[in-house]
PDB file of C-alpha atoms and ligand atoms in Angstrom:
ATOM      1  CA  MET A   1       0.022   0.129   0.073  1.00  0.00           C
ATOM      2  CA  GLU A   2       1.491   3.249  -1.109  1.00  0.00           C
ATOM      3  CA  ARG A   3       0.969   6.096   1.535  1.00  0.00           C
ATOM      4  CA  LEU A   4       1.944   9.621   0.531  1.00  0.00           C
ATOM      5  CA  PRO A   5       4.787  10.625   2.958  1.00  0.00           C
ATOM      6  CA  PHE A   6       3.927  13.509   5.291  1.00  0.00           C
ATOM      7  CA  ILE A   7       6.303  15.859   6.945  1.00  0.00           C
ATOM      8  CA  THR A   8       5.265  18.458   9.369  1.00  0.00           C
ATOM      9  CA  GLY A   9       7.353  21.128  11.128  1.00  0.00           C
ATOM     10  CA  ASN A  10       6.227  21.796  14.812  1.00  0.00           C
ATOM     11  CA  TRP A  11       7.650  25.190  15.584  1.00  0.00           C
ATOM     12  CA  LYS A  12       6.537  24.952  19.230  1.00  0.00           C
ATOM     13  CA  MET A  13       6.858  28.286  21.101  1.00  0.00           C
ATOM     14  CA  ASN A  14       9.098  29.785  18.607  1.00  0.00           C
ATOM     15  CA  LYS A  15       9.054  32.674  16.082  1.00  0.00           C
ATOM     16  CA  THR A  16       7.450  36.212  16.347  1.00  0.00           C
ATOM     17  CA  VAL A  17       5.053  37.031  13.343  1.00  0.00           C
ATOM     18  CA  GLY A  18       7.977  38.602  11.430  1.00  0.00           C
ATOM     19  CA  GLU A  19      10.183  35.751  11.824  1.00  0.00           C
ATOM     20  CA  ALA A  20       7.446  33.327  10.947  1.00  0.00           C
ATOM     21  CA  ILE A  21       6.873  34.944   7.521  1.00  0.00           C
ATOM     22  CA  HIS A  22      10.578  35.262   6.908  1.00  0.00           C
ATOM     23  CA  LEU A  23      10.960  31.365   7.387  1.00  0.00           C
ATOM     24  CA  VAL A  24       7.844  30.681   5.414  1.00  0.00           C
ATOM     25  CA  ARG A  25       9.028  32.640   2.394  1.00  0.00           C
ATOM     26  CA  GLU A  26      12.351  30.714   2.623  1.00  0.00           C
ATOM     27  CA  LEU A  27      10.493  27.447   2.856  1.00  0.00           C
ATOM     28  CA  LYS A  28       8.292  28.324  -0.281  1.00  0.00           C
ATOM     29  CA  SER A  29      11.373  28.910  -2.391  1.00  0.00           C
ATOM     30  CA  ALA A  30      13.293  25.820  -0.888  1.00  0.00           C
ATOM     31  CA  MET A  31      10.713  23.594  -1.722  1.00  0.00           C
ATOM     32  CA  SER A  32       9.066  24.578  -4.961  1.00  0.00           C
ATOM     33  CA  GLY A  33       8.479  22.057  -7.564  1.00  0.00           C
ATOM     34  CA  ILE A  34       8.711  19.231  -4.914  1.00  0.00           C
ATOM     35  CA  LYS A  35       6.265  16.468  -5.483  1.00  0.00           C
ATOM     36  CA  GLY A  36       5.404  12.993  -3.841  1.00  0.00           C
ATOM     37  CA  VAL A  37       5.350  14.505  -0.396  1.00  0.00           C
ATOM     38  CA  GLU A  38       2.789  16.344   1.639  1.00  0.00           C
ATOM     39  CA  VAL A  39       4.330  19.166   3.865  1.00  0.00           C
ATOM     40  CA  ALA A  40       2.811  21.116   6.718  1.00  0.00           C
ATOM     41  CA  VAL A  41       4.011  23.737   9.250  1.00  0.00           C
ATOM     42  CA  ALA A  42       2.677  24.426  12.647  1.00  0.00           C
ATOM     43  CA  PRO A  43       3.539  27.814  13.756  1.00  0.00           C
ATOM     44  CA  PRO A  44       2.287  29.225  17.184  1.00  0.00           C
ATOM     45  CA  PHE A  45      -1.345  30.675  17.255  1.00  0.00           C
ATOM     46  CA  THR A  46      -0.117  34.308  16.890  1.00  0.00           C
ATOM     47  CA  SER A  47       1.358  33.637  13.672  1.00  0.00           C
ATOM     48  CA  LEU A  48      -1.390  31.445  12.130  1.00  0.00           C
ATOM     49  CA  TYR A  49      -3.125  33.944  10.245  1.00  0.00           C
ATOM     50  CA  ALA A  50      -0.015  35.655   8.777  1.00  0.00           C
ATOM     51  CA  VAL A  51       1.513  32.222   7.670  1.00  0.00           C
ATOM     52  CA  HIS A  52      -1.952  31.460   6.064  1.00  0.00           C
ATOM     53  CA  GLN A  53      -1.778  34.436   4.027  1.00  0.00           C
ATOM     54  CA  GLU A  54       1.791  33.935   2.947  1.00  0.00           C
ATOM     55  CA  LEU A  55       1.164  30.177   2.095  1.00  0.00           C
ATOM     56  CA  GLU A  56      -1.876  30.880  -0.352  1.00  0.00           C
ATOM     57  CA  GLY A  57      -1.302  29.478  -3.631  1.00  0.00           C
ATOM     58  CA  SER A  58       1.450  27.051  -2.292  1.00  0.00           C
ATOM     59  CA  SER A  59       1.188  23.291  -1.527  1.00  0.00           C
ATOM     60  CA  ILE A  60       2.415  23.795   2.217  1.00  0.00           C
ATOM     61  CA  GLY A  61      -0.174  23.155   4.570  1.00  0.00           C
ATOM     62  CA  LEU A  62      -1.073  24.789   7.884  1.00  0.00           C
ATOM     63  CA  ALA A  63      -1.551  23.237  11.167  1.00  0.00           C
ATOM     64  CA  ALA A  64      -2.044  24.405  14.777  1.00  0.00           C
ATOM     65  CA  GLN A  65      -0.422  22.959  17.764  1.00  0.00           C
ATOM     66  CA  ASN A  66      -3.335  22.629  20.094  1.00  0.00           C
ATOM     67  CA  LEU A  67      -7.089  23.500  20.445  1.00  0.00           C
ATOM     68  CA  TYR A  68      -9.814  23.526  22.902  1.00  0.00           C
ATOM     69  CA  TRP A  69     -12.961  21.314  22.654  1.00  0.00           C
ATOM     70  CA  GLU A  70     -15.674  23.814  23.363  1.00  0.00           C
ATOM     71  CA  GLU A  71     -17.134  25.918  20.464  1.00  0.00           C
ATOM     72  CA  LYS A  72     -16.875  29.278  22.413  1.00  0.00           C
ATOM     73  CA  GLY A  73     -17.558  31.046  25.878  1.00  0.00           C
ATOM     74  CA  ALA A  74     -15.770  31.610  29.097  1.00  0.00           C
ATOM     75  CA  PHE A  75     -12.603  29.575  28.505  1.00  0.00           C
ATOM     76  CA  THR A  76      -9.843  32.362  28.883  1.00  0.00           C
ATOM     77  CA  GLY A  77      -6.774  31.552  26.989  1.00  0.00           C
ATOM     78  CA  GLU A  78      -8.279  28.835  24.865  1.00  0.00           C
ATOM     79  CA  VAL A  79      -8.710  28.619  21.113  1.00  0.00           C
ATOM     80  CA  SER A  80     -11.721  26.745  19.459  1.00  0.00           C
ATOM     81  CA  PRO A  81     -11.657  24.558  16.391  1.00  0.00           C
ATOM     82  CA  LEU A  82     -13.805  27.087  14.378  1.00  0.00           C
ATOM     83  CA  MET A  83     -11.357  29.733  15.015  1.00  0.00           C
ATOM     84  CA  LEU A  84      -8.471  27.481  13.624  1.00  0.00           C
ATOM     85  CA  LYS A  85     -10.532  26.853  10.701  1.00  0.00           C
ATOM     86  CA  GLU A  86     -11.076  30.320  10.024  1.00  0.00           C
ATOM     87  CA  VAL A  87      -7.409  31.397  10.118  1.00  0.00           C
ATOM     88  CA  GLY A  88      -6.644  28.704   7.480  1.00  0.00           C
ATOM     89  CA  CYS A  89      -5.575  25.592   9.408  1.00  0.00           C
ATOM     90  CA  HIS A  90      -6.000  22.140   7.585  1.00  0.00           C
ATOM     91  CA  TYR A  91      -4.465  20.185  10.638  1.00  0.00           C
ATOM     92  CA  VAL A  92      -4.090  20.375  14.403  1.00  0.00           C
ATOM     93  CA  ILE A  93      -1.494  18.679  16.481  1.00  0.00           C
ATOM     94  CA  VAL A  94      -3.207  17.002  19.326  1.00  0.00           C
ATOM     95  CA  GLY A  95      -1.761  15.218  22.372  1.00  0.00           C
ATOM     96  CA  HIS A  96       1.868  16.279  22.077  1.00  0.00           C
ATOM     97  CA  SER A  97       3.948  14.923  24.891  1.00  0.00           C
ATOM     98  CA  GLU A  98       4.914  18.521  25.996  1.00  0.00           C
ATOM     99  CA  ARG A  99       1.066  19.290  26.390  1.00  0.00           C
ATOM    100  CA  ARG A 100       0.687  15.923  28.416  1.00  0.00           C
ATOM    101  CA  GLN A 101       3.864  16.582  30.412  1.00  0.00           C
ATOM    102  CA  PHE A 102       3.561  20.491  31.213  1.00  0.00           C
ATOM    103  CA  PHE A 103      -0.168  21.093  30.830  1.00  0.00           C
ATOM    104  CA  GLY A 104      -1.962  18.165  32.251  1.00  0.00           C
ATOM    105  CA  GLU A 105      -3.225  16.621  28.946  1.00  0.00           C
ATOM    106  CA  THR A 106      -4.741  13.179  29.636  1.00  0.00           C
ATOM    107  CA  ASP A 107      -6.052  10.538  27.083  1.00  0.00           C
ATOM    108  CA  GLU A 108      -9.400  11.711  27.926  1.00  0.00           C
ATOM    109  CA  THR A 109      -8.903  15.516  27.180  1.00  0.00           C
ATOM    110  CA  VAL A 110      -6.889  14.449  24.036  1.00  0.00           C
ATOM    111  CA  ASN A 111      -9.938  12.433  22.906  1.00  0.00           C
ATOM    112  CA  ARG A 112     -12.418  15.389  23.434  1.00  0.00           C
ATOM    113  CA  ARG A 113      -9.846  17.519  21.529  1.00  0.00           C
ATOM    114  CA  ILE A 114      -9.763  15.136  18.546  1.00  0.00           C
ATOM    115  CA  LYS A 115     -13.428  14.776  18.446  1.00  0.00           C
ATOM    116  CA  ALA A 116     -13.865  18.603  18.513  1.00  0.00           C
ATOM    117  CA  ALA A 117     -11.406  19.071  15.665  1.00  0.00           C
ATOM    118  CA  LEU A 118     -12.935  16.453  13.375  1.00  0.00           C
ATOM    119  CA  THR A 119     -16.343  18.164  13.731  1.00  0.00           C
ATOM    120  CA  GLN A 120     -15.038  21.356  12.236  1.00  0.00           C
ATOM    121  CA  GLY A 121     -13.428  19.604   9.495  1.00  0.00           C
ATOM    122  CA  LEU A 122      -9.677  19.740  10.749  1.00  0.00           C
ATOM    123  CA  LYS A 123      -7.551  16.908  10.323  1.00  0.00           C
ATOM    124  CA  VAL A 124      -5.639  15.658  13.328  1.00  0.00           C
ATOM    125  CA  ILE A 125      -2.011  14.820  13.986  1.00  0.00           C
ATOM    126  CA  PHE A 126      -2.518  12.662  17.207  1.00  0.00           C
ATOM    127  CA  CYS A 127       0.865  12.400  19.213  1.00  0.00           C
ATOM    128  CA  ILE A 128       1.728   9.316  21.164  1.00  0.00           C
ATOM    129  CA  GLY A 129       4.849   7.887  22.615  1.00  0.00           C
ATOM    130  CA  GLU A 130       6.367   6.526  25.891  1.00  0.00           C
ATOM    131  CA  THR A 131       8.752   8.115  28.255  1.00  0.00           C
ATOM    132  CA  LEU A 132      12.231   6.720  28.836  1.00  0.00           C
ATOM    133  CA  GLY A 133      10.988   5.181  32.159  1.00  0.00           C
ATOM    134  CA  GLU A 134       8.279   3.591  30.652  1.00  0.00           C
ATOM    135  CA  ARG A 135      10.497   2.164  27.920  1.00  0.00           C
ATOM    136  CA  GLU A 136      13.177   0.838  30.388  1.00  0.00           C
ATOM    137  CA  GLU A 137      10.387  -0.724  32.445  1.00  0.00           C
ATOM    138  CA  GLY A 138       9.255  -2.744  29.365  1.00  0.00           C
ATOM    139  CA  LYS A 139       6.000  -0.783  29.167  1.00  0.00           C
ATOM    140  CA  THR A 140       6.175   0.770  25.868  1.00  0.00           C
ATOM    141  CA  PHE A 141       3.663  -1.296  23.978  1.00  0.00           C
ATOM    142  CA  LEU A 142       1.247  -1.258  26.947  1.00  0.00           C
ATOM    143  CA  LEU A 143       1.279   2.596  27.198  1.00  0.00           C
ATOM    144  CA  ILE A 144       1.018   2.866  23.174  1.00  0.00           C
ATOM    145  CA  GLU A 145      -2.177   0.586  23.354  1.00  0.00           C
ATOM    146  CA  LYS A 146      -3.484   2.818  26.321  1.00  0.00           C
ATOM    147  CA  GLN A 147      -2.887   5.978  24.561  1.00  0.00           C
ATOM    148  CA  ILE A 148      -4.402   4.716  21.144  1.00  0.00           C
ATOM    149  CA  GLU A 149      -7.469   3.368  22.917  1.00  0.00           C
ATOM    150  CA  GLY A 150      -8.121   6.354  24.960  1.00  0.00           C
ATOM    151  CA  GLY A 151      -7.336   8.844  22.426  1.00  0.00           C
ATOM    152  CA  LEU A 152      -9.233   7.408  19.554  1.00  0.00           C
ATOM    153  CA  ARG A 153     -12.387   6.244  21.838  1.00  0.00           C
ATOM    154  CA  GLY A 154     -15.615   6.608  19.962  1.00  0.00           C
ATOM    155  CA  LEU A 155     -13.940   7.389  16.604  1.00  0.00           C
ATOM    156  CA  GLY A 156     -15.542   5.670  13.558  1.00  0.00           C
ATOM    157  CA  ASP A 157     -13.990   4.267  10.250  1.00  0.00           C
ATOM    158  CA  GLN A 158     -14.883   7.691   8.627  1.00  0.00           C
ATOM    159  CA  GLU A 159     -13.288   9.639  11.236  1.00  0.00           C
ATOM    160  CA  MET A 160     -10.189   7.774  11.021  1.00  0.00           C
ATOM    161  CA  ARG A 161      -9.670   8.975   7.556  1.00  0.00           C
ATOM    162  CA  ASN A 162      -8.816  12.290   8.864  1.00  0.00           C
ATOM    163  CA  ILE A 163      -6.336  11.186  11.368  1.00  0.00           C
ATOM    164  CA  VAL A 164      -2.483  10.827  11.029  1.00  0.00           C
ATOM    165  CA  ILE A 165      -0.620   9.426  14.172  1.00  0.00           C
ATOM    166  CA  ALA A 166       2.731  10.571  15.277  1.00  0.00           C
ATOM    167  CA  TYR A 167       4.755   8.185  17.265  1.00  0.00           C
ATOM    168  CA  GLU A 168       7.169  10.396  19.447  1.00  0.00           C
ATOM    169  CA  PRO A 169       9.115   8.586  22.200  1.00  0.00           C
ATOM    170  CA  VAL A 170       9.320  11.200  24.744  1.00  0.00           C
ATOM    171  CA  TRP A 171      13.044  10.286  25.341  1.00  0.00           C
ATOM    172  CA  ALA A 172      13.934  11.486  21.748  1.00  0.00           C
ATOM    173  CA  ILE A 173      12.285  14.707  21.668  1.00  0.00           C
ATOM    174  CA  GLY A 174      14.628  17.697  21.630  1.00  0.00           C
ATOM    175  CA  THR A 175      17.460  15.435  23.132  1.00  0.00           C
ATOM    176  CA  GLY A 176      19.381  14.594  20.108  1.00  0.00           C
ATOM    177  CA  LYS A 177      18.781  10.921  20.710  1.00  0.00           C
ATOM    178  CA  THR A 178      16.840   9.470  17.972  1.00  0.00           C
ATOM    179  CA  ALA A 179      15.252   6.039  18.170  1.00  0.00           C
ATOM    180  CA  THR A 180      17.069   3.803  15.686  1.00  0.00           C
ATOM    181  CA  PRO A 181      14.988   3.043  12.501  1.00  0.00           C
ATOM    182  CA  GLU A 182      14.506  -0.444  13.701  1.00  0.00           C
ATOM    183  CA  GLN A 183      13.187   0.748  17.136  1.00  0.00           C
ATOM    184  CA  ALA A 184      10.823   3.205  15.687  1.00  0.00           C
ATOM    185  CA  GLU A 185       9.697   0.576  12.953  1.00  0.00           C
ATOM    186  CA  GLU A 186       8.838  -1.783  15.731  1.00  0.00           C
ATOM    187  CA  VAL A 187       6.407   0.499  17.484  1.00  0.00           C
ATOM    188  CA  HIS A 188       4.887   1.840  14.065  1.00  0.00           C
ATOM    189  CA  ARG A 189       4.235  -2.020  13.291  1.00  0.00           C
ATOM    190  CA  PHE A 190       2.561  -2.485  16.485  1.00  0.00           C
ATOM    191  CA  ILE A 191       0.522   0.839  16.024  1.00  0.00           C
ATOM    192  CA  ARG A 192      -0.808  -0.330  12.644  1.00  0.00           C
ATOM    193  CA  GLU A 193      -1.692  -3.960  14.066  1.00  0.00           C
ATOM    194  CA  LYS A 194      -3.492  -2.252  16.831  1.00  0.00           C
ATOM    195  CA  LEU A 195      -5.495  -0.182  14.439  1.00  0.00           C
ATOM    196  CA  GLU A 196      -6.241  -3.237  12.292  1.00  0.00           C
ATOM    197  CA  LYS A 197      -7.798  -4.994  15.528  1.00  0.00           C
ATOM    198  CA  LEU A 198      -9.752  -1.873  16.593  1.00  0.00           C
ATOM    199  CA  TYR A 199     -10.754  -0.996  12.925  1.00  0.00           C
ATOM    200  CA  SER A 200      -9.937  -2.811   9.831  1.00  0.00           C
ATOM    201  CA  GLN A 201      -7.091  -4.050   7.611  1.00  0.00           C
ATOM    202  CA  LYS A 202      -7.938  -1.075   5.104  1.00  0.00           C
ATOM    203  CA  ILE A 203      -7.981   1.562   7.934  1.00  0.00           C
ATOM    204  CA  SER A 204      -4.745   0.394   9.279  1.00  0.00           C
ATOM    205  CA  GLU A 205      -3.070   0.178   5.706  1.00  0.00           C
ATOM    206  CA  GLU A 206      -4.304   3.693   4.780  1.00  0.00           C
ATOM    207  CA  ILE A 207      -3.408   5.597   7.991  1.00  0.00           C
ATOM    208  CA  ARG A 208      -0.205   7.498   7.954  1.00  0.00           C
ATOM    209  CA  ILE A 209       2.130   7.146  11.001  1.00  0.00           C
ATOM    210  CA  GLN A 210       4.760   9.813  11.446  1.00  0.00           C
ATOM    211  CA  TYR A 211       7.895   9.367  13.485  1.00  0.00           C
ATOM    212  CA  GLY A 212       8.930  12.413  15.779  1.00  0.00           C
ATOM    213  CA  GLY A 213      12.197  12.700  17.957  1.00  0.00           C
ATOM    214  CA  SER A 214      15.349  14.616  16.977  1.00  0.00           C
ATOM    215  CA  VAL A 215      14.822  14.110  13.004  1.00  0.00           C
ATOM    216  CA  THR A 216      17.451  15.694  10.956  1.00  0.00           C
ATOM    217  CA  PRO A 217      18.550  15.634   7.444  1.00  0.00           C
ATOM    218  CA  GLU A 218      21.288  12.984   8.714  1.00  0.00           C
ATOM    219  CA  ASN A 219      18.912  10.475   9.842  1.00  0.00           C
ATOM    220  CA  VAL A 220      15.562  11.082   7.969  1.00  0.00           C
ATOM    221  CA  LYS A 221      16.379   8.613   5.226  1.00  0.00           C
ATOM    222  CA  GLY A 222      17.044   5.744   7.448  1.00  0.00           C
ATOM    223  CA  LEU A 223      13.875   6.200   9.198  1.00  0.00           C
ATOM    224  CA  MET A 224      11.878   6.853   6.006  1.00  0.00           C
ATOM    225  CA  ASN A 225      13.103   3.585   4.566  1.00  0.00           C
ATOM    226  CA  GLN A 226      11.319   1.655   7.295  1.00  0.00           C
ATOM    227  CA  PRO A 227       7.999   0.131   5.726  1.00  0.00           C
ATOM    228  CA  ASN A 228       5.752   1.532   8.404  1.00  0.00           C
ATOM    229  CA  ILE A 229       7.264   5.025   8.946  1.00  0.00           C
ATOM    230  CA  ASP A 230       5.278   7.380   6.672  1.00  0.00           C
ATOM    231  CA  GLY A 231       6.661  10.852   7.607  1.00  0.00           C
ATOM    232  CA  ALA A 232       7.942  12.921  10.385  1.00  0.00           C
ATOM    233  CA  LEU A 233       7.121  15.399  12.866  1.00  0.00           C
ATOM    234  CA  VAL A 234      10.159  17.683  13.163  1.00  0.00           C
ATOM    235  CA  GLY A 235      10.623  19.997  16.163  1.00  0.00           C
ATOM    236  CA  GLY A 236      14.082  21.671  16.227  1.00  0.00           C
ATOM    237  CA  ALA A 237      15.179  21.108  12.655  1.00  0.00           C
ATOM    238  CA  SER A 238      12.058  22.514  11.294  1.00  0.00           C
ATOM    239  CA  LEU A 239      13.124  26.089  12.536  1.00  0.00           C
ATOM    240  CA  LYS A 240      15.639  26.620   9.945  1.00  0.00           C
ATOM    241  CA  ALA A 241      14.618  26.356   6.099  1.00  0.00           C
ATOM    242  CA  ASP A 242      17.749  24.809   5.090  1.00  0.00           C
ATOM    243  CA  SER A 243      17.418  21.710   7.373  1.00  0.00           C
ATOM    244  CA  PHE A 244      13.629  21.478   7.002  1.00  0.00           C
ATOM    245  CA  SER A 245      13.721  21.457   3.212  1.00  0.00           C
ATOM    246  CA  LYS A 246      16.474  18.889   3.320  1.00  0.00           C
ATOM    247  CA  ILE A 247      14.131  16.569   5.311  1.00  0.00           C
ATOM    248  CA  VAL A 248      11.397  17.223   2.955  1.00  0.00           C
ATOM    249  CA  ARG A 249      13.555  16.416   0.118  1.00  0.00           C
ATOM    250  CA  PHE A 250      14.650  13.023   1.804  1.00  0.00           C
ATOM    251  CA  LYS A 251      14.198  11.090  -1.379  1.00  0.00           C
ATOM    252  CA  GLU A 252      17.101  13.001  -3.071  1.00  0.00           C
ATOM    253  CA  LEU A 253      19.538  12.628   0.081  1.00  0.00           C
TER     254      LEU A 253
HETATM  255  C1  PEP B 301       8.513  17.433  18.426  1.00  0.00           C
HETATM  256  O1  PEP B 301       8.307  18.221  19.362  1.00  0.00           O
HETATM  257  O2  PEP B 301       7.454  17.089  17.834  1.00  0.00           O
HETATM  258  C2  PEP B 301       9.824  17.001  18.050  1.00  0.00           C
HETATM  259  C3  PEP B 301      10.013  15.687  17.505  1.00  0.00           C
HETATM  260  O3  PEP B 301      11.045  17.762  18.359  1.00  0.00           O
HETATM  261  P1  PEP B 301      12.435  17.450  17.895  1.00  0.00           P
HETATM  262  O4  PEP B 301      12.391  17.146  16.653  1.00  0.00           O
HETATM  263  O5  PEP B 301      13.031  18.891  18.352  1.00  0.00           O
HETATM  264  O6  PEP B 301      12.993  16.404  18.806  1.00  0.00           O
END
């Protein structure tokens, strides 16, 4: 089954509006003419609209880094799915480990966010992954299973078509320690098998599973060569046009 590779740049809490516009202009020129790969960037909320305007007419998609599940109201500091849609987002990242770690996200709140995003027609990049402690205790698969079951609870086959999964081992995020292609592939295969049990062979074969955790131009090819790795969620290396465009052009490396 051919799945279109999907590379997303998660800018996290980086880039002012001016810096975001500058980066996206560089990205557009570095990526012109590229085919056979889907690309999206996830700037902070404050830059979404400006980046959307800059991206008009380009094939680079726009993603937000989080959202809240209510439509509107007294939820100070939160942003609704409709608001993201209106500023031009196609995707939203949900359940990133930094949200789970620092902002109290649980499988249940991740599930509520995913459902709200889908209701507004946003596609979801659903992040899962184990900590170093969980890996060392041999709990990786148990944890991944729990995060999948909790995060996707209540979603049907149709909704799964708008989900991308990002496997991001927490110990590899921002640490420079990448999972080896074999370590990542082992978990990606497990995720696909779990989806086959929960849904169907068709859904499990269609869904794209990105790897995230210190992806660089140096290691992307080895990861992308694995049969169940369909893309990357890139943090640090997405903040510079040069490294991000090299990752996107992994086939040419
Ligand atoms: C991320 O935050 O999604 C990520 C993978 O970060 P980094 O590439 O910096 O490890």
